[in-house]
Amino acid sequence: MTHAPNEAAGDAVVRKKPWYRQLYVQVLVAIVIGIVLGWQWPDLAMSMEPIGTTFIATMKMLIGPIVFLTIIGGVAGVADLKKVGRTGIKALTYFQLGTIVALATGLVAINVFRLGDGVHAVPSRLEVSGDAGQYIATGEHQHWWEFLTGIVPNSFFGAFIEGNILQVIFLAVIFGIALKSVGKVGEPIIASVNRLTTVVFRVLSFVMKVAPLGAFGAMSYAIGKFGLSTLTSLGSLILLFYVTSLLFVVVGLGSVLAAYVRLNIFQLFRYFKEEFFLILGTSTAEPALPGLMRKLEFMGVEKPTVRLVVPTGYSFNLDGAAIYLSLATLYIAQATDTSLSVGQQLSLLAVMLLTSKGAAGVAGGGFIALTATLSTVGHVPAAGIMLVFGIDKFMSECRALVNFYGNAVATLFVARWENGLDLMRARQVLSGEIREESLAPEKDSAAEGKKSPAAGAGVPADGVDEPTSRGDEPSAGAERSATGTGASTAQPAEDTGAVSVNR
């Protein structure tokens, strides 16, 4: 696998941007300002809610098209369709095993510390109000098997309108396989999909410029609405969730990454620092999806693997949500004096394997999944979710972060399993020997239309740092070899195109 800059072309070195122009620095400053505003002027801070919700809504508007286009490009870019099936099966196997471990981790933690004992809450006296009532009503009418039947949308555009990512993935996989199976007839469409991907990511780059503003609005509203005092009432549960999640990521995911992939989890933390602060500020992992895909490709993971595993993992590999689900369920049982045997807890775990994925991409998905679990098993009163409703906002950041790192490790694991990872390059990137800033900008050319049809798309640099110009390489494989990015081996002309990671 070769990733070397095109020194023969006399490429210039791109200067690293000043620290104050780095996206993660701007987001971090916005988070701090939001916390101070919410603490000192809560009424004013609560009026900032539209800023945060508008940014998140804009990001979610783009997630459906991004997932659809990237999965089609990934599936259609694989030379052998058998590899698509093999990669998908390996990814789903890893996702299920990871979910089981995450659920078991939460169950063990809450059984050891038993924070709900002594609360003695009476379910009939719990007042259900606001959004919680809607989530309970939705969850009580949702069955575990709806996860399977709900994958098929009622209409093509319905999946995008409703924001159901599972259905979008289903459509994308089918379209990608169909385009690949028709051969040359599908090549022009694949090329158009690649070009449209470039356009969508450029739109995303515009949106990402206001990410600090979105983080400020979301954080200031959260602190102004719930107050720092909210953390003290159920602080022990919040602390247990954070500690359990941290141990799961560092020990669990870190061990998998070190033992099989041969990479360091702490170096991975540093590599994704921009995405870390973006998720911390917005409480959702969606804004970090493009950055995750771009950086994994830059590390040396094959593009088709990234484009298939990452979007699928955002719906199927929710480690943070799994930990939260098991912790919250057992806490509610303990708080309502509901005794659960080991067998009943194992049955809960089996149901949660499906309900944890059934509400992916749906507003209030965590509570819907929680209510669906309680309603399906029937042992724990669903109204008990009001015991944790007030502090859910302060757990959402941690859930999203664990989900994010879980998907990063999952993609690296599957790529190594499929021999689609340039391990030497990955180590050099994580250690800082190879930096995105050290790569040369692409050559500006007026002959854009002379490019290979397949070389016109890819995941651009992050939303703040846009590519300065475009190249005029003969093929996607040649472009990857010249810029040192993208897949580890040159792809045929009908591949999904080059990835621009220049800053």
Short mmCIF file of C-alpha atoms in Angstrom, two decimals:
data_model
loop_
_atom_site.label_atom_id
_atom_site.label_comp_id
_atom_site.label_asym_id
_atom_site.label_seq_id
_atom_site.Cartn_x
_atom_site.Cartn_y
_atom_site.Cartn_z
CA MET A 1 0.00 0.00 0.00
CA THR A 2 1.55 3.26 -1.10
CA HIS A 3 0.69 6.71 0.15
CA ALA A 4 3.30 9.22 -0.91
CA PRO A 5 2.91 12.86 -1.87
CA ASN A 6 3.70 13.71 -5.49
CA GLU A 7 7.10 15.26 -4.89
CA ALA A 8 7.97 15.16 -8.57
CA ALA A 9 5.24 17.66 -9.31
CA GLY A 10 6.85 20.18 -6.98
CA ASP A 11 3.93 20.32 -4.59
CA ALA A 12 4.00 23.12 -2.07
CA VAL A 13 3.54 22.54 1.62
CA VAL A 14 0.35 23.90 3.12
CA ARG A 15 0.87 25.90 6.29
CA LYS A 16 -0.89 24.79 9.40
CA LYS A 17 -3.63 27.17 10.43
CA PRO A 18 -3.26 29.27 13.58
CA TRP A 19 -4.69 27.65 16.70
CA TYR A 20 -7.51 30.17 16.96
CA ARG A 21 -8.77 29.13 13.51
CA GLN A 22 -8.95 25.44 14.40
CA LEU A 23 -12.54 24.20 14.54
CA TYR A 24 -12.15 22.31 17.81
CA VAL A 25 -10.71 25.40 19.55
CA GLN A 26 -13.63 27.53 18.39
CA VAL A 27 -16.14 24.90 19.50
CA LEU A 28 -14.46 24.55 22.90
CA VAL A 29 -14.57 28.31 23.47
CA ALA A 30 -18.25 28.34 22.44
CA ILE A 31 -19.03 25.55 24.94
CA VAL A 32 -17.38 27.45 27.79
CA ILE A 33 -19.24 30.66 26.90
CA GLY A 34 -22.50 28.70 26.74
CA ILE A 35 -21.94 27.18 30.20
CA VAL A 36 -21.18 30.57 31.74
CA LEU A 37 -24.22 32.16 30.11
CA GLY A 38 -26.52 29.36 31.26
CA TRP A 39 -25.14 29.52 34.78
CA GLN A 40 -25.28 33.28 35.27
CA TRP A 41 -28.19 34.32 33.02
CA PRO A 42 -30.45 31.27 32.61
CA ASP A 43 -33.38 33.17 31.08
CA LEU A 44 -31.20 34.67 28.39
CA ALA A 45 -29.47 31.32 27.85
CA MET A 46 -32.79 29.53 27.30
CA SER A 47 -33.60 31.97 24.50
CA MET A 48 -30.52 30.63 22.67
CA GLU A 49 -32.29 27.31 22.04
CA PRO A 50 -33.23 28.09 18.39
CA ILE A 51 -29.55 28.57 17.55
CA GLY A 52 -28.61 25.07 18.67
CA THR A 53 -31.71 23.31 17.36
CA THR A 54 -31.41 24.99 13.95
CA PHE A 55 -27.82 23.85 13.55
CA ILE A 56 -28.64 20.27 14.58
CA ALA A 57 -31.70 20.23 12.30
CA THR A 58 -29.56 21.40 9.39
CA MET A 59 -27.03 18.65 10.06
CA LYS A 60 -29.74 16.00 10.25
CA MET A 61 -31.16 17.31 6.97
CA LEU A 62 -27.87 16.42 5.30
CA ILE A 63 -27.23 13.10 7.04
CA GLY A 64 -29.79 11.18 4.94
CA PRO A 65 -28.32 12.24 1.55
CA ILE A 66 -24.77 11.75 2.85
CA VAL A 67 -25.47 8.21 4.04
CA PHE A 68 -27.37 7.34 0.85
CA LEU A 69 -24.72 8.66 -1.53
CA THR A 70 -21.67 7.38 0.33
CA ILE A 71 -23.05 3.87 0.73
CA ILE A 72 -23.97 3.71 -2.97
CA GLY A 73 -20.46 4.91 -3.83
CA GLY A 74 -18.90 2.40 -1.47
CA VAL A 75 -20.91 -0.57 -2.71
CA ALA A 76 -20.56 0.34 -6.38
CA GLY A 77 -16.83 1.00 -5.95
CA VAL A 78 -16.03 -2.55 -4.88
CA ALA A 79 -14.74 -4.69 -7.74
CA ASP A 80 -16.43 -7.84 -6.42
CA LEU A 81 -19.95 -7.74 -5.01
CA LYS A 82 -19.08 -10.76 -2.88
CA LYS A 83 -16.74 -8.49 -0.94
CA VAL A 84 -19.65 -6.16 -0.17
CA GLY A 85 -21.59 -9.03 1.37
CA ARG A 86 -18.54 -10.30 3.21
CA THR A 87 -17.72 -6.87 4.62
CA GLY A 88 -21.35 -6.29 5.60
CA ILE A 89 -21.62 -9.62 7.41
CA LYS A 90 -18.37 -9.02 9.28
CA ALA A 91 -19.47 -5.52 10.26
CA LEU A 92 -22.89 -6.67 11.51
CA THR A 93 -21.24 -9.51 13.46
CA TYR A 94 -18.91 -7.05 15.14
CA PHE A 95 -21.78 -4.63 15.82
CA GLN A 96 -23.85 -7.29 17.58
CA LEU A 97 -20.94 -8.55 19.68
CA GLY A 98 -20.03 -4.98 20.61
CA THR A 99 -23.63 -4.23 21.62
CA ILE A 100 -23.76 -7.34 23.80
CA VAL A 101 -20.55 -6.33 25.59
CA ALA A 102 -21.82 -2.75 26.06
CA LEU A 103 -25.16 -3.93 27.45
CA ALA A 104 -23.45 -6.40 29.76
CA THR A 105 -21.09 -3.67 30.98
CA GLY A 106 -24.01 -1.48 31.99
CA LEU A 107 -25.81 -4.36 33.69
CA VAL A 108 -22.73 -5.31 35.72
CA ALA A 109 -22.09 -1.71 36.79
CA ILE A 110 -25.62 -1.03 38.05
CA ASN A 111 -25.82 -4.42 39.77
CA VAL A 112 -22.57 -3.75 41.61
CA PHE A 113 -23.39 -0.23 42.80
CA ARG A 114 -27.25 -0.50 42.93
CA LEU A 115 -27.86 3.26 42.96
CA GLY A 116 -31.64 2.86 42.77
CA ASP A 117 -31.97 1.07 46.09
CA GLY A 118 -33.60 3.29 48.69
CA VAL A 119 -35.45 5.55 46.25
CA HIS A 120 -38.76 3.65 46.71
CA ALA A 121 -40.53 5.50 43.89
CA VAL A 122 -44.21 4.68 43.36
CA PRO A 123 -44.91 4.43 39.59
CA SER A 124 -48.54 5.55 39.96
CA ARG A 125 -47.39 8.80 41.56
CA LEU A 126 -44.86 9.67 38.89
CA GLU A 127 -46.15 12.60 36.86
CA VAL A 128 -45.61 12.07 33.15
CA SER A 129 -45.38 15.37 31.29
CA GLY A 130 -43.89 17.09 28.28
CA ASP A 131 -41.98 15.14 25.68
CA ALA A 132 -41.64 12.18 28.04
CA GLY A 133 -45.34 11.38 27.68
CA GLN A 134 -45.01 11.27 23.90
CA TYR A 135 -41.94 9.03 24.11
CA ILE A 136 -43.71 6.65 26.47
CA ALA A 137 -46.77 6.48 24.20
CA THR A 138 -44.58 5.76 21.17
CA GLY A 139 -42.47 3.20 22.98
CA GLU A 140 -45.45 1.31 24.40
CA HIS A 141 -46.80 0.75 20.89
CA GLN A 142 -43.42 -0.30 19.48
CA HIS A 143 -42.57 -4.01 19.43
CA TRP A 144 -39.13 -5.54 19.29
CA TRP A 145 -39.77 -7.07 15.86
CA GLU A 146 -40.62 -3.66 14.35
CA PHE A 147 -36.88 -3.13 14.04
CA LEU A 148 -36.88 -5.79 11.30
CA THR A 149 -40.11 -4.85 9.52
CA GLY A 150 -39.46 -1.13 9.84
CA ILE A 151 -36.34 -1.30 7.65
CA VAL A 152 -38.48 -1.26 4.50
CA PRO A 153 -39.91 2.26 3.89
CA ASN A 154 -43.44 2.92 2.68
CA SER A 155 -42.04 5.07 -0.10
CA PHE A 156 -38.64 6.01 -1.47
CA PHE A 157 -38.74 9.61 -0.28
CA GLY A 158 -40.50 8.70 2.96
CA ALA A 159 -37.25 7.41 4.44
CA PHE A 160 -35.59 10.79 3.87
CA ILE A 161 -38.59 12.84 5.00
CA GLU A 162 -38.91 10.91 8.26
CA GLY A 163 -35.16 10.81 8.78
CA ASN A 164 -35.13 7.04 9.28
CA ILE A 165 -31.47 6.17 8.71
CA LEU A 166 -32.09 2.42 8.80
CA GLN A 167 -34.43 2.73 5.83
CA VAL A 168 -31.98 5.01 4.00
CA ILE A 169 -29.24 2.39 4.46
CA PHE A 170 -31.58 -0.31 3.11
CA LEU A 171 -32.32 1.74 -0.02
CA ALA A 172 -28.67 2.66 -0.55
CA VAL A 173 -27.42 -0.92 -0.38
CA ILE A 174 -30.04 -2.10 -2.87
CA PHE A 175 -29.29 0.76 -5.29
CA GLY A 176 -25.54 0.25 -4.97
CA ILE A 177 -25.76 -3.46 -5.72
CA ALA A 178 -28.11 -2.82 -8.65
CA LEU A 179 -25.81 -0.19 -10.19
CA LYS A 180 -22.83 -2.47 -9.85
CA SER A 181 -24.63 -5.49 -11.29
CA VAL A 182 -25.69 -3.75 -14.53
CA GLY A 183 -22.07 -3.08 -15.49
CA LYS A 184 -21.31 -0.30 -17.96
CA VAL A 185 -24.93 0.82 -18.06
CA GLY A 186 -24.62 1.98 -14.46
CA GLU A 187 -21.23 3.69 -14.81
CA PRO A 188 -22.63 7.13 -15.79
CA ILE A 189 -25.02 7.01 -12.84
CA ILE A 190 -22.22 6.03 -10.48
CA ALA A 191 -20.15 8.95 -11.79
CA SER A 192 -23.12 11.27 -11.20
CA VAL A 193 -23.53 9.92 -7.68
CA ASN A 194 -19.86 10.66 -7.01
CA ARG A 195 -20.18 14.21 -8.30
CA LEU A 196 -23.35 14.76 -6.30
CA THR A 197 -21.50 13.51 -3.22
CA THR A 198 -18.94 16.26 -3.75
CA VAL A 199 -21.71 18.86 -3.91
CA VAL A 200 -23.42 17.60 -0.75
CA PHE A 201 -20.16 17.64 1.17
CA ARG A 202 -19.47 21.15 -0.04
CA VAL A 203 -22.86 22.20 1.35
CA LEU A 204 -21.84 20.48 4.57
CA SER A 205 -18.61 22.46 4.65
CA PHE A 206 -20.66 25.67 4.61
CA VAL A 207 -22.80 24.44 7.51
CA MET A 208 -19.78 23.38 9.55
CA LYS A 209 -18.47 26.93 9.58
CA VAL A 210 -21.19 27.81 12.09
CA ALA A 211 -20.61 24.71 14.26
CA PRO A 212 -19.26 26.83 17.17
CA LEU A 213 -22.46 28.89 17.10
CA GLY A 214 -24.54 25.71 17.20
CA ALA A 215 -22.52 24.34 20.12
CA PHE A 216 -22.95 27.62 21.99
CA GLY A 217 -26.74 27.60 21.54
CA ALA A 218 -27.16 23.95 22.55
CA MET A 219 -24.95 24.17 25.64
CA SER A 220 -26.29 27.50 26.92
CA TYR A 221 -29.88 26.24 26.62
CA ALA A 222 -29.10 22.98 28.42
CA ILE A 223 -27.47 24.71 31.38
CA GLY A 224 -30.07 27.50 31.48
CA LYS A 225 -32.98 25.04 31.29
CA PHE A 226 -31.86 22.39 33.75
CA GLY A 227 -29.25 24.27 35.77
CA LEU A 228 -26.09 22.95 37.31
CA SER A 229 -28.10 21.94 40.37
CA THR A 230 -29.78 19.21 38.29
CA LEU A 231 -26.50 17.38 38.27
CA THR A 232 -26.48 17.01 42.06
CA SER A 233 -29.87 15.28 42.44
CA LEU A 234 -28.93 12.28 40.34
CA GLY A 235 -25.23 13.00 40.13
CA SER A 236 -24.27 9.49 41.24
CA LEU A 237 -26.09 7.93 38.27
CA ILE A 238 -24.51 10.41 35.87
CA LEU A 239 -21.09 9.73 37.35
CA LEU A 240 -21.56 5.97 37.12
CA PHE A 241 -22.61 6.28 33.48
CA TYR A 242 -19.59 8.40 32.59
CA VAL A 243 -17.12 6.17 34.44
CA THR A 244 -18.62 3.00 32.96
CA SER A 245 -18.52 4.50 29.47
CA LEU A 246 -14.93 5.64 29.92
CA LEU A 247 -13.86 2.18 31.06
CA PHE A 248 -15.70 0.59 28.15
CA VAL A 249 -13.93 2.83 25.62
CA VAL A 250 -10.45 2.75 27.16
CA VAL A 251 -10.37 -0.86 28.35
CA GLY A 252 -12.87 -2.57 26.03
CA LEU A 253 -12.41 -0.76 22.73
CA GLY A 254 -8.79 0.01 23.56
CA SER A 255 -8.01 -3.68 24.04
CA VAL A 256 -9.67 -4.60 20.74
CA LEU A 257 -7.76 -1.86 18.95
CA ALA A 258 -4.42 -2.84 20.50
CA ALA A 259 -4.74 -6.62 20.31
CA TYR A 260 -6.13 -6.99 16.79
CA VAL A 261 -5.63 -3.76 14.88
CA ARG A 262 -2.34 -2.95 16.65
CA LEU A 263 -3.15 0.73 17.20
CA ASN A 264 -3.29 2.93 20.30
CA ILE A 265 -6.66 4.18 21.57
CA PHE A 266 -5.14 7.31 23.13
CA GLN A 267 -3.57 8.31 19.83
CA LEU A 268 -7.00 7.81 18.28
CA PHE A 269 -8.46 10.23 20.85
CA ARG A 270 -5.94 12.88 19.85
CA TYR A 271 -6.54 12.30 16.14
CA PHE A 272 -10.29 12.88 16.53
CA LYS A 273 -10.08 15.85 18.91
CA GLU A 274 -12.04 18.15 16.57
CA GLU A 275 -14.90 15.66 16.41
CA PHE A 276 -14.73 15.18 20.19
CA PHE A 277 -15.43 18.82 20.97
CA LEU A 278 -18.03 19.08 18.22
CA ILE A 279 -20.00 16.17 19.73
CA LEU A 280 -19.50 17.56 23.24
CA GLY A 281 -21.06 20.84 22.22
CA THR A 282 -23.96 19.57 20.13
CA SER A 283 -24.78 16.37 22.11
CA THR A 284 -25.13 14.38 18.89
CA ALA A 285 -22.71 12.38 16.75
CA GLU A 286 -24.22 13.34 13.37
CA PRO A 287 -22.04 16.44 12.80
CA ALA A 288 -18.92 14.30 13.28
CA LEU A 289 -19.88 11.71 10.63
CA PRO A 290 -18.14 13.38 7.65
CA GLY A 291 -14.98 14.04 9.66
CA LEU A 292 -14.87 10.44 10.83
CA MET A 293 -15.12 9.12 7.26
CA ARG A 294 -12.55 11.56 5.91
CA LYS A 295 -9.99 10.86 8.60
CA LEU A 296 -10.37 7.09 8.42
CA GLU A 297 -9.73 7.22 4.68
CA PHE A 298 -6.74 9.46 5.30
CA MET A 299 -5.39 6.88 7.77
CA GLY A 300 -5.30 4.27 5.02
CA VAL A 301 -8.66 2.49 5.36
CA GLU A 302 -10.07 1.49 1.98
CA LYS A 303 -12.76 3.88 0.84
CA PRO A 304 -15.46 1.24 0.13
CA THR A 305 -15.00 -0.14 3.65
CA VAL A 306 -15.35 3.30 5.21
CA ARG A 307 -18.40 4.18 3.13
CA LEU A 308 -20.17 0.94 3.99
CA VAL A 309 -19.24 0.39 7.65
CA VAL A 310 -19.38 3.93 9.09
CA PRO A 311 -22.91 4.95 7.97
CA THR A 312 -24.24 1.50 8.89
CA GLY A 313 -22.57 1.69 12.28
CA TYR A 314 -24.32 4.97 13.03
CA SER A 315 -27.57 2.97 13.22
CA PHE A 316 -26.43 -0.52 14.20
CA ASN A 317 -23.42 0.10 16.46
CA LEU A 318 -24.66 2.28 19.32
CA ASP A 319 -22.40 1.27 22.20
CA GLY A 320 -23.11 4.39 24.24
CA ALA A 321 -26.86 3.98 23.86
CA ALA A 322 -26.55 0.31 24.87
CA ILE A 323 -24.71 1.17 28.09
CA TYR A 324 -27.27 3.87 28.90
CA LEU A 325 -30.17 1.53 28.14
CA SER A 326 -29.02 -1.20 30.51
CA LEU A 327 -28.05 1.24 33.25
CA ALA A 328 -31.32 3.17 33.09
CA THR A 329 -33.48 0.04 32.94
CA LEU A 330 -31.93 -1.54 36.03
CA TYR A 331 -31.87 1.80 37.87
CA ILE A 332 -35.61 2.22 37.28
CA ALA A 333 -36.23 -1.34 38.45
CA GLN A 334 -34.26 -0.77 41.63
CA ALA A 335 -35.86 2.64 42.26
CA THR A 336 -39.38 1.22 41.90
CA ASP A 337 -38.55 -1.82 44.08
CA THR A 338 -38.98 -4.17 41.12
CA SER A 339 -37.02 -7.35 41.71
CA LEU A 340 -35.42 -8.90 38.64
CA SER A 341 -33.83 -12.34 38.61
CA VAL A 342 -30.72 -13.14 36.59
CA GLY A 343 -32.91 -14.83 33.98
CA GLN A 344 -35.15 -11.76 33.69
CA GLN A 345 -32.12 -9.53 33.28
CA LEU A 346 -30.80 -11.77 30.53
CA SER A 347 -34.17 -11.59 28.80
CA LEU A 348 -33.94 -7.80 29.06
CA LEU A 349 -30.52 -7.96 27.42
CA ALA A 350 -31.91 -10.03 24.54
CA VAL A 351 -34.74 -7.55 23.93
CA MET A 352 -32.40 -4.57 24.18
CA LEU A 353 -30.25 -6.01 21.40
CA LEU A 354 -33.08 -5.08 19.05
CA THR A 355 -34.77 -2.13 20.77
CA SER A 356 -31.42 -0.32 21.04
CA LYS A 357 -31.43 -0.13 17.24
CA GLY A 358 -35.15 0.21 16.61
CA ALA A 359 -35.34 3.96 17.19
CA ALA A 360 -32.07 4.95 15.57
CA GLY A 361 -32.25 8.39 13.99
CA VAL A 362 -35.63 9.17 15.61
CA ALA A 363 -36.16 12.14 17.92
CA GLY A 364 -36.13 10.93 21.52
CA GLY A 365 -34.80 7.59 20.30
CA GLY A 366 -33.15 6.76 23.62
CA PHE A 367 -36.39 7.10 25.57
CA ILE A 368 -38.43 5.35 22.90
CA ALA A 369 -36.01 2.41 23.00
CA LEU A 370 -36.09 2.43 26.80
CA THR A 371 -39.90 2.46 26.93
CA ALA A 372 -40.12 -0.21 24.23
CA THR A 373 -37.81 -2.43 26.26
CA LEU A 374 -39.80 -1.99 29.49
CA SER A 375 -43.12 -2.49 27.70
CA THR A 376 -41.95 -5.62 25.89
CA VAL A 377 -40.65 -7.38 28.98
CA GLY A 378 -43.39 -6.06 31.25
CA HIS A 379 -41.53 -6.39 34.55
CA VAL A 380 -40.53 -2.73 35.01
CA PRO A 381 -43.11 0.13 34.85
CA ALA A 382 -42.59 2.36 31.80
CA ALA A 383 -43.56 5.47 33.77
CA GLY A 384 -40.30 5.04 35.65
CA ILE A 385 -38.43 6.78 32.86
CA MET A 386 -39.49 10.06 34.51
CA LEU A 387 -36.87 9.26 37.16
CA VAL A 388 -34.09 9.79 34.62
CA PHE A 389 -35.80 12.19 32.19
CA GLY A 390 -34.42 15.33 33.85
CA ILE A 391 -30.78 14.31 33.57
CA ASP A 392 -30.90 12.74 30.14
CA LYS A 393 -29.47 15.86 28.50
CA PHE A 394 -26.31 15.53 30.57
CA MET A 395 -25.90 11.93 29.45
CA SER A 396 -26.47 12.50 25.75
CA GLU A 397 -22.98 13.88 25.12
CA CYS A 398 -21.39 10.79 26.62
CA ARG A 399 -23.68 8.46 24.66
CA ALA A 400 -22.78 10.21 21.41
CA LEU A 401 -19.05 10.14 22.16
CA VAL A 402 -19.06 6.42 22.95
CA ASN A 403 -21.09 5.74 19.80
CA PHE A 404 -18.56 7.75 17.78
CA TYR A 405 -15.43 6.02 19.08
CA GLY A 406 -17.19 2.66 18.87
CA ASN A 407 -17.77 3.19 15.16
CA ALA A 408 -14.19 4.38 14.60
CA VAL A 409 -12.81 1.21 16.21
CA ALA A 410 -15.38 -0.96 14.41
CA THR A 411 -14.32 0.38 11.01
CA LEU A 412 -10.63 -0.15 11.75
CA PHE A 413 -11.38 -3.66 13.02
CA VAL A 414 -13.38 -4.66 9.94
CA ALA A 415 -10.80 -3.06 7.63
CA ARG A 416 -8.01 -5.07 9.25
CA TRP A 417 -10.18 -8.18 9.04
CA GLU A 418 -10.70 -7.56 5.31
CA ASN A 419 -7.01 -6.68 4.70
CA GLY A 420 -8.16 -3.19 3.74
CA LEU A 421 -6.02 -1.19 6.17
CA ASP A 422 -2.60 0.29 5.53
CA LEU A 423 -1.33 -0.32 9.06
CA MET A 424 2.01 1.41 8.61
CA ARG A 425 0.32 4.56 7.32
CA ALA A 426 -2.26 4.43 10.11
CA ARG A 427 0.50 4.36 12.70
CA GLN A 428 2.31 7.23 11.03
CA VAL A 429 -0.86 9.32 10.91
CA LEU A 430 -1.77 8.65 14.55
CA SER A 431 1.77 9.38 15.72
CA GLY A 432 1.82 12.66 13.82
CA GLU A 433 4.49 11.69 11.29
CA ILE A 434 1.99 12.26 8.48
CA ARG A 435 -0.30 15.25 8.84
CA GLU A 436 -3.07 16.50 6.64
CA GLU A 437 -1.49 19.96 6.68
CA SER A 438 1.69 18.53 5.11
CA LEU A 439 -0.08 17.44 1.96
CA ALA A 440 -0.04 19.59 -1.13
CA PRO A 441 -3.12 21.32 -2.48
CA GLU A 442 -4.55 19.95 -5.70
CA LYS A 443 -3.68 21.76 -8.89
CA ASP A 444 -6.30 24.18 -10.14
CA SER A 445 -7.42 23.36 -13.63
CA ALA A 446 -9.98 24.74 -15.99
CA ALA A 447 -10.27 21.35 -17.63
CA GLU A 448 -12.44 19.92 -14.87
CA GLY A 449 -14.55 18.07 -17.38
CA LYS A 450 -11.54 16.15 -18.71
CA LYS A 451 -11.25 14.18 -15.49
CA SER A 452 -12.24 10.58 -15.31
CA PRO A 453 -15.97 10.38 -14.57
CA ALA A 454 -15.26 8.50 -11.41
CA ALA A 455 -12.65 10.87 -10.07
CA GLY A 456 -14.98 13.67 -9.29
CA ALA A 457 -16.21 12.86 -5.84
CA GLY A 458 -15.15 12.12 -2.37
CA VAL A 459 -15.25 13.33 1.14
CA PRO A 460 -13.74 16.79 1.30
CA ALA A 461 -11.75 18.19 4.09
CA ASP A 462 -13.68 19.18 7.17
CA GLY A 463 -16.20 21.93 7.19
CA VAL A 464 -13.70 24.65 8.01
CA ASP A 465 -10.83 23.76 5.75
CA GLU A 466 -11.93 23.41 2.15
CA PRO A 467 -9.77 22.13 -0.70
CA THR A 468 -8.08 25.01 -2.40
CA SER A 469 -8.34 23.64 -5.92
CA ARG A 470 -8.82 20.50 -7.98
CA GLY A 471 -6.47 18.25 -9.83
CA ASP A 472 -6.54 16.87 -13.35
CA GLU A 473 -5.45 13.31 -12.75
CA PRO A 474 -6.28 10.54 -15.17
CA SER A 475 -8.02 8.24 -12.71
CA ALA A 476 -9.18 7.84 -9.14
CA GLY A 477 -6.42 5.36 -8.38
CA ALA A 478 -3.78 7.69 -9.76
CA GLU A 479 -5.15 10.59 -7.74
CA ARG A 480 -5.00 8.61 -4.53
CA SER A 481 -1.45 7.60 -5.26
CA ALA A 482 -0.46 11.19 -5.99
CA THR A 483 -2.05 12.82 -3.00
CA GLY A 484 -1.43 10.08 -0.52
CA THR A 485 -5.02 9.69 0.49
CA GLY A 486 -7.95 7.39 0.10
CA ALA A 487 -7.87 3.65 -0.32
CA SER A 488 -4.73 1.65 0.06
CA THR A 489 -4.67 0.35 -3.48
CA ALA A 490 -5.54 1.88 -6.81
CA GLN A 491 -9.12 1.31 -7.85
CA PRO A 492 -10.45 0.88 -11.37
CA ALA A 493 -11.89 3.85 -13.25
CA GLU A 494 -15.41 3.17 -12.05
CA ASP A 495 -14.38 3.49 -8.42
CA THR A 496 -15.96 6.08 -6.19
CA GLY A 497 -13.32 8.68 -6.76
CA ALA A 498 -10.61 10.45 -4.92
CA VAL A 499 -10.80 11.86 -1.46
CA SER A 500 -9.65 15.38 -0.91
CA VAL A 501 -8.09 15.86 2.48
CA ASN A 502 -6.09 18.96 1.78
CA ARG A 503 -6.30 21.83 4.10
#
